[in-house]
CSV table of C-alpha atoms and ligand atoms in Angstrom, one decimal:
chain,number,residue,atom,x,y,z
A,1,MET,CA,-4.5,33.8,10.4
A,2,VAL,CA,-3.9,30.8,9.4
A,3,GLN,CA,-1.7,31.6,6.8
A,4,SER,CA,0.7,32.9,9.3
A,5,MET,CA,0.4,29.1,10.8
A,6,ARG,CA,3.2,26.4,11.0
A,7,VAL,CA,4.5,23.6,12.3
A,8,ASN,CA,5.9,22.8,15.8
A,9,GLY,CA,9.6,21.7,13.8
A,10,GLU,CA,10.8,20.3,18.0
A,11,ARG,CA,8.0,18.0,17.7
A,12,LEU,CA,7.8,16.1,14.6
A,13,TRP,CA,11.6,15.5,14.8
A,14,SER,CA,11.1,14.5,18.4
A,15,THR,CA,8.3,12.2,17.3
A,16,VAL,CA,10.3,10.6,13.4
A,17,MET,CA,12.8,9.9,16.8
A,18,GLU,CA,10.8,8.3,18.7
A,19,THR,CA,8.7,5.6,16.2
A,20,ALA,CA,13.0,4.6,14.9
A,21,ARG,CA,12.6,2.7,17.5
A,22,PHE,CA,9.8,0.2,16.1
A,23,GLY,CA,12.5,-1.9,14.2
A,24,GLY,CA,15.0,0.0,14.8
A,25,THR,CA,18.7,-1.4,14.0
A,26,PRO,CA,22.1,-0.8,16.3
A,27,SER,CA,23.7,1.4,14.0
A,28,GLY,CA,20.5,4.2,13.3
A,29,GLY,CA,18.9,2.6,11.0
A,30,ILE,CA,15.3,0.6,10.4
A,31,THR,CA,14.3,-2.3,9.8
A,32,ARG,CA,10.3,-1.9,9.5
A,33,LEU,CA,9.7,-4.6,6.8
A,34,THR,CA,5.5,-4.2,5.2
A,35,LEU,CA,3.3,-6.0,7.4
A,36,SER,CA,5.9,-7.4,9.6
A,37,ASP,CA,5.6,-7.0,14.2
A,38,ALA,CA,8.0,-3.4,13.6
A,39,ASP,CA,5.0,-2.8,11.0
A,40,LYS,CA,2.2,-3.1,13.1
A,41,LYS,CA,3.7,-1.9,16.1
A,42,ALA,CA,4.3,1.4,14.4
A,43,ARG,CA,0.0,1.5,12.5
A,44,ASP,CA,-0.6,1.1,16.1
A,45,TRP,CA,1.0,3.6,17.5
A,46,PHE,CA,0.0,6.1,14.5
A,47,VAL,CA,-3.5,5.1,15.0
A,48,ALA,CA,-3.3,6.3,18.7
A,49,GLN,CA,-2.0,9.3,17.8
A,50,CYS,CA,-4.2,9.8,14.9
A,51,ARG,CA,-7.2,8.9,17.7
A,52,SER,CA,-5.8,11.6,20.9
A,53,ILE,CA,-6.2,14.0,18.1
A,54,GLY,CA,-10.4,13.5,16.9
A,55,CYS,CA,-9.1,11.3,14.2
A,56,THR,CA,-11.6,8.4,13.1
A,57,ILE,CA,-9.9,5.7,10.8
A,58,THR,CA,-10.1,4.1,8.0
A,59,VAL,CA,-8.6,0.6,6.7
A,60,ASP,CA,-9.3,-0.8,3.3
A,61,GLU,CA,-8.6,-4.5,1.9
A,62,VAL,CA,-5.3,-4.2,1.8
A,63,GLY,CA,-4.1,-2.4,4.7
A,64,ASN,CA,-4.0,1.6,3.7
A,65,ILE,CA,-4.4,3.2,6.8
A,66,PHE,CA,-7.2,7.0,6.6
A,67,ALA,CA,-7.0,9.4,9.4
A,68,ARG,CA,-9.9,11.5,8.2
A,69,ARG,CA,-9.9,14.6,10.5
A,70,ALA,CA,-13.4,16.4,9.2
A,71,GLY,CA,-14.2,19.9,8.0
A,72,THR,CA,-16.5,21.9,7.6
A,73,ASP,CA,-18.2,20.8,5.2
A,74,ASN,CA,-18.0,16.9,4.9
A,75,THR,CA,-19.9,16.4,2.3
A,76,ARG,CA,-16.6,17.5,0.6
A,77,GLN,CA,-14.2,14.7,-0.8
A,78,PRO,CA,-11.5,15.0,1.5
A,79,ILE,CA,-8.2,16.7,0.7
A,80,GLY,CA,-5.5,13.5,1.2
A,81,PHE,CA,-2.0,13.9,2.3
A,82,GLY,CA,0.4,11.4,3.2
A,83,SER,CA,3.0,8.4,2.8
A,84,HIS,CA,4.5,4.9,3.9
A,85,LEU,CA,5.7,3.5,7.5
A,86,ASP,CA,7.4,0.2,6.1
A,87,THR,CA,11.3,0.3,4.9
A,88,GLN,CA,13.7,-1.0,3.3
A,89,PRO,CA,16.0,-4.3,5.1
A,90,SER,CA,18.3,-1.9,5.8
A,91,GLY,CA,16.4,1.3,5.4
A,92,GLY,CA,16.8,4.6,7.0
A,93,LYS,CA,14.4,7.2,9.4
A,94,PHE,CA,13.5,9.8,6.8
A,95,ASP,CA,12.1,7.2,3.5
A,96,GLY,CA,8.3,7.6,3.8
A,97,ILE,CA,8.2,7.8,7.6
A,98,ALA,CA,9.5,11.8,7.3
A,99,GLY,CA,6.1,12.1,4.7
A,100,VAL,CA,3.0,10.2,7.2
A,101,LEU,CA,4.7,12.3,10.5
A,102,SER,CA,4.9,15.7,8.8
A,103,GLY,CA,0.3,15.4,7.7
A,104,LEU,CA,0.5,14.0,11.3
A,105,GLU,CA,2.3,17.4,12.5
A,106,THR,CA,0.6,18.7,10.1
A,107,LEU,CA,-3.0,17.8,11.7
A,108,ARG,CA,-1.9,18.4,15.4
A,109,THR,CA,-0.6,22.5,14.6
A,110,LEU,CA,-3.7,22.2,13.1
A,111,GLU,CA,-5.6,21.0,16.5
A,112,GLU,CA,-3.8,23.6,18.4
A,113,ASN,CA,-4.7,26.6,16.6
A,114,HIS,CA,-8.2,25.2,16.6
A,115,VAL,CA,-8.6,25.6,13.0
A,116,THR,CA,-10.9,23.6,10.6
A,117,THR,CA,-11.2,23.2,7.1
A,118,SER,CA,-13.6,23.5,4.8
A,119,ALA,CA,-13.1,20.0,3.4
A,120,PRO,CA,-11.9,17.2,5.6
A,121,LEU,CA,-8.5,15.9,5.7
A,122,GLU,CA,-7.6,12.7,5.4
A,123,LEU,CA,-3.7,11.7,6.5
A,124,ILE,CA,-2.8,8.1,4.6
A,125,ASN,CA,-0.7,5.5,5.6
A,126,TRP,CA,-0.1,3.3,1.8
A,127,THR,CA,0.9,-0.3,2.5
A,128,ASN,CA,3.7,-1.8,0.9
A,129,GLU,CA,5.2,1.2,-1.2
A,130,GLU,CA,8.5,-0.5,-0.8
A,131,GLY,CA,8.4,-4.3,-1.8
A,132,SER,CA,11.2,-5.6,-0.4
A,133,ARG,CA,8.8,-8.2,1.8
A,134,PHE,CA,6.3,-7.9,-1.6
A,135,ALA,CA,6.8,-7.4,-4.6
A,136,PRO,CA,6.1,-5.6,-7.2
A,137,THR,CA,6.4,-2.0,-4.8
A,138,MET,CA,3.6,0.0,-4.6
A,139,ILE,CA,1.0,-2.0,-4.9
A,140,ALA,CA,-1.3,-0.8,-2.2
A,141,SER,CA,-1.7,2.1,-3.8
A,142,GLY,CA,-2.3,1.2,-6.4
A,143,ALA,CA,-5.0,-1.3,-5.3
A,144,PHE,CA,-6.6,2.4,-4.6
A,145,ALA,CA,-5.8,3.5,-8.0
A,146,GLY,CA,-7.5,0.4,-10.0
A,147,ILE,CA,-4.4,-0.2,-11.0
A,148,TYR,CA,-4.0,-4.3,-9.0
A,149,THR,CA,-7.0,-5.6,-8.2
A,150,THR,CA,-7.3,-6.6,-4.5
A,151,GLU,CA,-7.5,-10.4,-5.6
A,152,TYR,CA,-3.9,-9.4,-6.9
A,153,ALA,CA,-2.8,-8.1,-3.6
A,154,HIS,CA,-3.9,-10.1,-1.1
A,155,GLY,CA,-2.4,-13.4,-3.2
A,156,LEU,CA,1.4,-12.0,-3.2
A,157,LYS,CA,3.7,-14.2,-1.1
A,158,ASP,CA,7.6,-13.3,0.7
A,159,ARG,CA,10.5,-16.0,1.2
A,160,GLN,CA,8.2,-17.6,3.0
A,161,GLY,CA,5.7,-18.1,1.8
A,162,LYS,CA,3.2,-16.3,3.8
A,163,THR,CA,0.7,-14.2,2.2
A,164,PHE,CA,-0.2,-10.5,1.6
A,165,ARG,CA,-3.7,-11.4,3.1
A,166,GLY,CA,-2.7,-13.9,5.8
A,167,GLU,CA,0.1,-11.4,7.3
A,168,LEU,CA,-3.0,-8.0,7.2
A,169,VAL,CA,-4.9,-10.7,9.3
A,170,ARG,CA,-2.7,-11.9,11.8
A,171,ILE,CA,-0.9,-8.4,11.8
A,172,GLY,CA,-5.2,-6.9,12.4
A,173,TYR,CA,-4.4,-4.8,9.8
A,174,LEU,CA,-7.5,-6.2,6.9
A,175,GLY,CA,-10.0,-3.7,6.2
A,176,ASP,CA,-13.3,-4.1,4.4
A,177,ARG,CA,-13.5,-0.9,2.6
A,178,PRO,CA,-12.5,-1.7,-1.0
A,179,ALA,CA,-9.0,-0.4,-2.0
A,180,ARG,CA,-11.0,1.1,-5.0
A,181,ASP,CA,-14.0,2.4,-3.2
A,182,HIS,CA,-12.5,5.0,-1.0
A,183,GLN,CA,-13.1,9.2,-2.6
A,184,LEU,CA,-10.6,11.5,-2.1
A,185,ALA,CA,-10.1,15.4,-3.7
A,186,ALA,CA,-6.6,15.4,-4.2
A,187,TYR,CA,-3.5,13.9,-2.4
A,188,PHE,CA,-0.5,15.9,-1.5
A,189,GLU,CA,3.3,14.2,0.0
A,190,LEU,CA,6.3,15.0,1.3
A,191,HIS,CA,9.3,13.0,1.3
A,192,ILE,CA,13.0,13.4,1.4
A,193,GLU,CA,15.0,12.9,-2.6
A,194,GLN,CA,16.6,10.2,-2.4
A,195,GLY,CA,19.0,12.0,-5.2
A,196,PRO,CA,21.8,14.3,-4.8
A,197,ILE,CA,19.6,17.9,-6.9
A,198,LEU,CA,18.6,19.9,-3.8
A,199,ASP,CA,21.7,18.8,-0.8
A,200,GLU,CA,23.8,19.6,-4.1
A,201,GLU,CA,22.4,23.3,-4.9
A,202,GLY,CA,21.7,23.7,-1.2
A,203,ILE,CA,18.4,24.4,-1.7
A,204,THR,CA,15.3,23.8,0.7
A,205,ILE,CA,12.1,22.2,-1.5
A,206,GLY,CA,12.2,20.4,-4.3
A,207,VAL,CA,8.4,21.0,-6.4
A,208,VAL,CA,7.9,18.1,-7.5
A,209,THR,CA,7.0,18.4,-11.6
A,210,GLY,CA,6.3,14.8,-12.1
A,211,ALA,CA,8.3,11.5,-12.5
A,212,GLN,CA,10.0,9.9,-14.9
A,213,GLY,CA,9.5,7.0,-17.0
A,214,GLN,CA,10.5,3.3,-17.1
A,215,ARG,CA,11.1,0.1,-18.7
A,216,TRP,CA,12.2,-2.2,-17.1
A,217,TYR,CA,13.8,-6.2,-19.2
A,218,GLU,CA,13.8,-9.2,-18.5
A,219,VAL,CA,17.2,-11.2,-20.5
A,220,ASN,CA,17.8,-14.3,-21.8
A,221,VAL,CA,20.8,-15.0,-23.1
A,222,GLN,CA,21.3,-18.9,-23.9
A,223,GLY,CA,24.7,-19.6,-25.8
A,224,ARG,CA,26.5,-22.7,-25.4
A,225,ASP,CA,29.0,-24.2,-22.0
A,226,SER,CA,31.9,-25.0,-23.6
A,227,HIS,CA,35.2,-25.6,-22.7
A,228,ALA,CA,37.2,-22.5,-21.1
A,229,GLY,CA,40.3,-24.0,-22.4
A,230,SER,CA,40.2,-25.5,-25.1
A,231,THR,CA,37.1,-23.8,-27.6
A,232,PRO,CA,38.6,-21.5,-29.5
A,233,MET,CA,38.2,-17.9,-29.5
A,234,PRO,CA,35.7,-17.1,-32.9
A,235,VAL,CA,33.3,-20.0,-32.2
A,236,ARG,CA,32.3,-19.7,-28.9
A,237,ARG,CA,28.7,-18.5,-27.9
A,238,ASP,CA,29.5,-16.5,-24.6
A,239,ALA,CA,26.5,-15.6,-23.3
A,240,MET,CA,28.4,-13.4,-20.0
A,241,LEU,CA,29.9,-12.2,-23.3
A,242,ALA,CA,26.8,-10.6,-25.0
A,243,CYS,CA,25.3,-9.6,-21.1
A,244,ALA,CA,28.7,-7.6,-20.8
A,245,ARG,CA,28.1,-5.6,-23.6
A,246,ILE,CA,24.7,-5.1,-23.4
A,247,THR,CA,25.3,-3.6,-19.9
A,248,ASP,CA,27.7,-1.4,-21.4
A,249,GLY,CA,25.7,-0.6,-24.6
A,250,VAL,CA,22.6,0.2,-22.4
A,251,ASN,CA,25.1,2.9,-20.2
A,252,ARG,CA,25.9,4.2,-23.9
A,253,ILE,CA,22.3,5.2,-24.3
A,254,ALA,CA,21.6,6.7,-22.0
A,255,MET,CA,25.1,8.8,-21.3
A,256,ASN,CA,24.3,10.2,-25.3
A,257,HIS,CA,20.6,10.8,-23.2
A,258,ALA,CA,22.8,12.6,-20.0
A,259,PRO,CA,21.7,13.8,-17.4
A,260,ALA,CA,18.3,13.0,-17.4
A,261,GLY,CA,18.7,9.4,-19.1
A,262,MET,CA,19.0,6.9,-16.8
A,263,ALA,CA,19.6,3.1,-18.1
A,264,THR,CA,21.3,-0.2,-15.1
A,265,VAL,CA,22.0,-4.0,-15.6
A,266,GLY,CA,21.8,-4.2,-11.5
A,267,LEU,CA,20.8,-8.2,-10.8
A,268,VAL,CA,22.3,-10.8,-13.0
A,269,GLU,CA,22.2,-14.5,-13.2
A,270,VAL,CA,25.7,-16.4,-15.3
A,271,SER,CA,24.9,-20.6,-15.6
A,272,PRO,CA,26.4,-22.6,-14.9
A,273,ASN,CA,28.3,-19.9,-13.3
A,274,SER,CA,31.8,-22.2,-12.7
A,275,ARG,CA,35.3,-20.3,-13.9
A,276,ASN,CA,36.5,-23.0,-16.6
A,277,VAL,CA,32.9,-23.2,-18.2
A,278,ILE,CA,32.1,-20.4,-20.9
A,279,PRO,CA,28.9,-19.6,-20.4
A,280,GLY,CA,26.1,-21.0,-21.8
A,281,HIS,CA,23.1,-19.1,-19.9
A,282,VAL,CA,22.6,-15.3,-18.4
A,283,PHE,CA,19.5,-13.7,-17.1
A,284,PHE,CA,19.4,-10.4,-16.3
A,285,THR,CA,17.2,-7.5,-16.5
A,286,VAL,CA,17.3,-4.1,-18.1
A,287,ASP,CA,16.2,-0.3,-16.0
A,288,LEU,CA,16.2,2.4,-17.9
A,289,ARG,CA,14.5,6.0,-17.6
A,290,HIS,CA,13.8,9.2,-19.0
A,291,PRO,CA,11.3,12.2,-17.9
A,292,ASP,CA,10.4,12.2,-20.9
A,293,GLY,CA,8.3,9.9,-23.2
A,294,ASP,CA,9.7,10.5,-27.1
A,295,VAL,CA,13.1,10.4,-25.8
A,296,LEU,CA,12.5,6.8,-23.1
A,297,HIS,CA,10.6,5.4,-26.4
A,298,GLU,CA,14.5,6.5,-28.8
A,299,MET,CA,16.3,5.1,-26.2
A,300,HIS,CA,14.0,1.5,-26.0
A,301,ARG,CA,14.7,1.8,-29.9
A,302,GLU,CA,18.0,2.1,-29.5
A,303,TYR,CA,18.1,-0.8,-27.1
A,304,GLU,CA,16.1,-3.6,-29.5
A,305,GLN,CA,18.7,-2.3,-32.4
A,306,LEU,CA,21.8,-3.3,-29.6
A,307,VAL,CA,20.2,-6.6,-28.7
A,308,ASP,CA,20.1,-7.2,-32.0
A,309,ARG,CA,23.8,-6.3,-32.9
A,310,VAL,CA,25.1,-8.2,-29.9
A,311,ALA,CA,23.0,-11.0,-30.5
A,312,GLY,CA,24.7,-11.6,-34.0
A,313,ASP,CA,28.0,-10.0,-33.2
A,314,THR,CA,27.9,-13.2,-30.0
A,315,ARG,CA,26.4,-16.1,-32.4
A,316,THR,CA,24.2,-16.1,-29.1
A,317,ASP,CA,19.9,-16.1,-28.9
A,318,ILE,CA,18.7,-13.0,-26.9
A,319,ALA,CA,14.9,-12.5,-26.3
A,320,SER,CA,14.3,-9.7,-24.0
A,321,GLU,CA,10.6,-8.8,-22.0
A,322,CYS,CA,9.5,-5.9,-21.6
A,323,VAL,CA,7.9,-6.2,-17.8
A,324,LEU,CA,6.6,-3.1,-16.8
A,325,ASP,CA,6.1,0.2,-18.7
A,326,LEU,CA,5.8,3.0,-17.0
A,327,PRO,CA,5.0,6.4,-18.4
A,328,PRO,CA,6.5,9.6,-17.0
A,329,THR,CA,4.2,10.9,-14.8
A,330,ARG,CA,3.1,14.8,-15.0
A,331,PHE,CA,1.6,16.0,-11.9
A,332,ASP,CA,-1.5,18.4,-11.8
A,333,GLN,CA,-1.1,21.4,-12.7
A,334,ARG,CA,-3.2,23.5,-10.0
A,335,CYS,CA,-1.4,21.0,-7.3
A,336,VAL,CA,2.3,21.9,-8.4
A,337,ASP,CA,1.7,25.4,-8.7
A,338,ILE,CA,0.4,25.6,-4.8
A,339,VAL,CA,3.1,24.0,-3.8
A,340,ARG,CA,5.3,26.1,-5.5
A,341,ASP,CA,3.4,29.2,-4.3
A,342,VAL,CA,3.8,27.9,-0.5
A,343,ALA,CA,7.4,27.9,-1.0
A,344,GLY,CA,7.6,31.0,-2.1
A,345,GLN,CA,5.9,32.6,0.2
A,346,LEU,CA,7.1,30.6,3.0
A,347,CYS,CA,10.3,32.5,1.2
A,348,TYR,CA,11.9,28.5,1.2
A,349,SER,CA,14.8,28.3,-1.9
A,350,HIS,CA,12.8,25.9,-4.1
A,351,ARG,CA,13.3,24.8,-8.0
A,352,ASP,CA,11.5,22.1,-10.1
A,353,ILE,CA,12.7,19.2,-9.8
A,354,VAL,CA,11.7,15.5,-11.6
A,355,SER,CA,11.3,12.9,-9.6
A,356,GLY,CA,13.4,9.4,-10.0
A,357,PRO,CA,12.3,6.6,-7.7
A,358,GLY,CA,8.7,6.1,-7.8
A,359,HIS,CA,6.0,7.3,-4.9
A,360,ASP,CA,3.3,6.3,-4.1
A,361,ALA,CA,2.0,9.7,-5.3
A,362,VAL,CA,2.9,8.3,-8.7
A,363,ASN,CA,-0.1,5.8,-8.5
A,364,VAL,CA,-1.9,8.2,-6.8
A,365,ALA,CA,-2.0,10.5,-9.5
A,366,ARG,CA,-3.7,8.3,-12.6
A,367,VAL,CA,-7.0,9.0,-10.7
A,368,LEU,CA,-6.4,12.4,-9.1
A,369,PRO,CA,-4.7,15.6,-8.9
A,370,VAL,CA,-1.7,15.1,-7.4
A,371,GLY,CA,1.7,17.1,-5.2
A,372,MET,CA,4.8,16.7,-4.3
A,373,VAL,CA,6.8,18.1,-1.8
A,374,PHE,CA,10.8,16.9,-2.1
A,375,ILE,CA,13.6,17.9,0.8
A,376,PRO,CA,16.9,17.3,1.0
A,377,CYS,CA,18.7,14.3,2.4
A,378,VAL,CA,22.8,14.3,3.1
A,379,GLY,CA,24.7,13.3,0.5
A,380,GLY,CA,21.5,12.0,-1.9
A,381,ILE,CA,21.9,8.8,0.1
A,382,SER,CA,18.5,7.0,1.1
A,383,HIS,CA,17.8,3.4,1.3
A,384,ASN,CA,20.4,2.8,3.3
A,385,GLU,CA,20.9,2.6,7.9
A,386,THR,CA,22.4,6.2,6.7
A,387,GLU,CA,19.9,8.2,5.1
A,388,ALA,CA,19.7,11.7,6.4
A,389,ALA,CA,17.3,14.7,6.7
A,390,ARG,CA,18.4,18.3,8.8
A,391,GLN,CA,16.0,19.1,11.3
A,392,GLU,CA,15.4,23.0,9.2
A,393,ASP,CA,14.6,21.0,6.0
A,394,LEU,CA,12.0,18.8,7.8
A,395,THR,CA,10.3,21.5,9.6
A,396,ALA,CA,10.5,23.2,6.4
A,397,GLY,CA,8.9,20.7,4.2
A,398,ALA,CA,5.9,20.1,6.6
A,399,ASN,CA,5.7,24.1,6.7
A,400,VAL,CA,4.6,23.7,3.0
A,401,LEU,CA,2.5,20.6,3.2
A,402,LEU,CA,0.5,21.7,6.0
A,403,GLN,CA,0.4,25.5,3.9
A,404,ALA,CA,-0.3,23.3,0.5
A,405,VAL,CA,-3.6,21.8,1.7
A,406,LEU,CA,-5.2,25.0,3.1
A,407,GLU,CA,-4.5,26.6,0.4
A,408,TYR,CA,-6.1,23.4,-1.6
A,409,ASP,CA,-8.3,23.5,0.0
A,410,ARG,CA,-9.7,27.6,-0.2
A,411,ARG,CA,-8.7,27.4,-3.8
A,412,THR,CA,-11.6,24.1,-4.2
A,413,ALA,CA,-13.9,26.2,-1.2
A,414,ASP,CA,-13.5,29.4,-3.3
A,415,ALA,CA,-14.4,27.6,-6.7
A,416,ALA,CA,-17.0,25.7,-5.1
B,501,ZN,ZN1,9.5,6.2,-0.2
């Protein structure tokens, strides 16, 4: 029975541990920056594994890898699933990797059980999810979804001035298929939650209903450099004071919309950054998030009022530019229902959850039906070498992925 088929959790776990050597660090983490030598090794390994179970490989012009397993009706568009193999500079063993290797385990399980789906299947490794070496994040799934052009992606440079395209060529992953031309019927992605909810509540599977909206701002505060010892307090134009008040203010805005509202000032550059000079200029960033677009807009309005008020109170000029406006994403109802149904049939504890971070799936959801499966990560810690997941949770997540793909195939074959 196809429904009683289960992944091999031992094999999946040992595969995760095996691939952790590509860019592995002494403290148990991974440094596998996009298009680095370590990334090339992981990609070469991935391609070889997929070929060994009969998959054909396509690489597109931004380096996304599609490993295709034929169906019985290859006129149907493939059902895609996967994630990313790149990591942060001090990344863990699971972020992204858990999704790609659960996908590989799904294909291995089908292969050894001699099960062929109606639609073809495609396991995907998206290039540069992390955005650490080449900003912005999720560039190649964005190119797939038509958010970025290939030219834009190719022209990105790292801190050494090496281009995205040049590094694709160097490691042998510049494909010729246009990123926007690749056709899929739907896309599923397993990922660690990267937050504490599932772990704290002792729940195995997060049924991801969508991702929260984000607004990013870049703020320039212009005050006046002056002497810290002789400038009377009432006449100062202290750019750092304005930054501090806005930092406190956005924190209050988010707290007023708790628990879903979030606000972060994560980057600050103070000038002249001298201990006895009142700062004349500060550049900083603001990141606002909320899953409800109306509330996010309300937070944006409150933020703008805050900026005006602080500028007046501190006698500074404040220019705030919105550089990212990502509306909340709602995943496809049918895909979300399939993930939830399958988790229930497999008797795993589960709950609906909204993703805090962005994922390739969020980009893909602009053009395709998408479903996502979250598994807990210990303590909610991620983007850290100590990032950890439990073997039983990873096995459960991979079983949900396997059965969700099969269920999508069944339901859409019936409809066809
Ligand atoms: Zn990730």
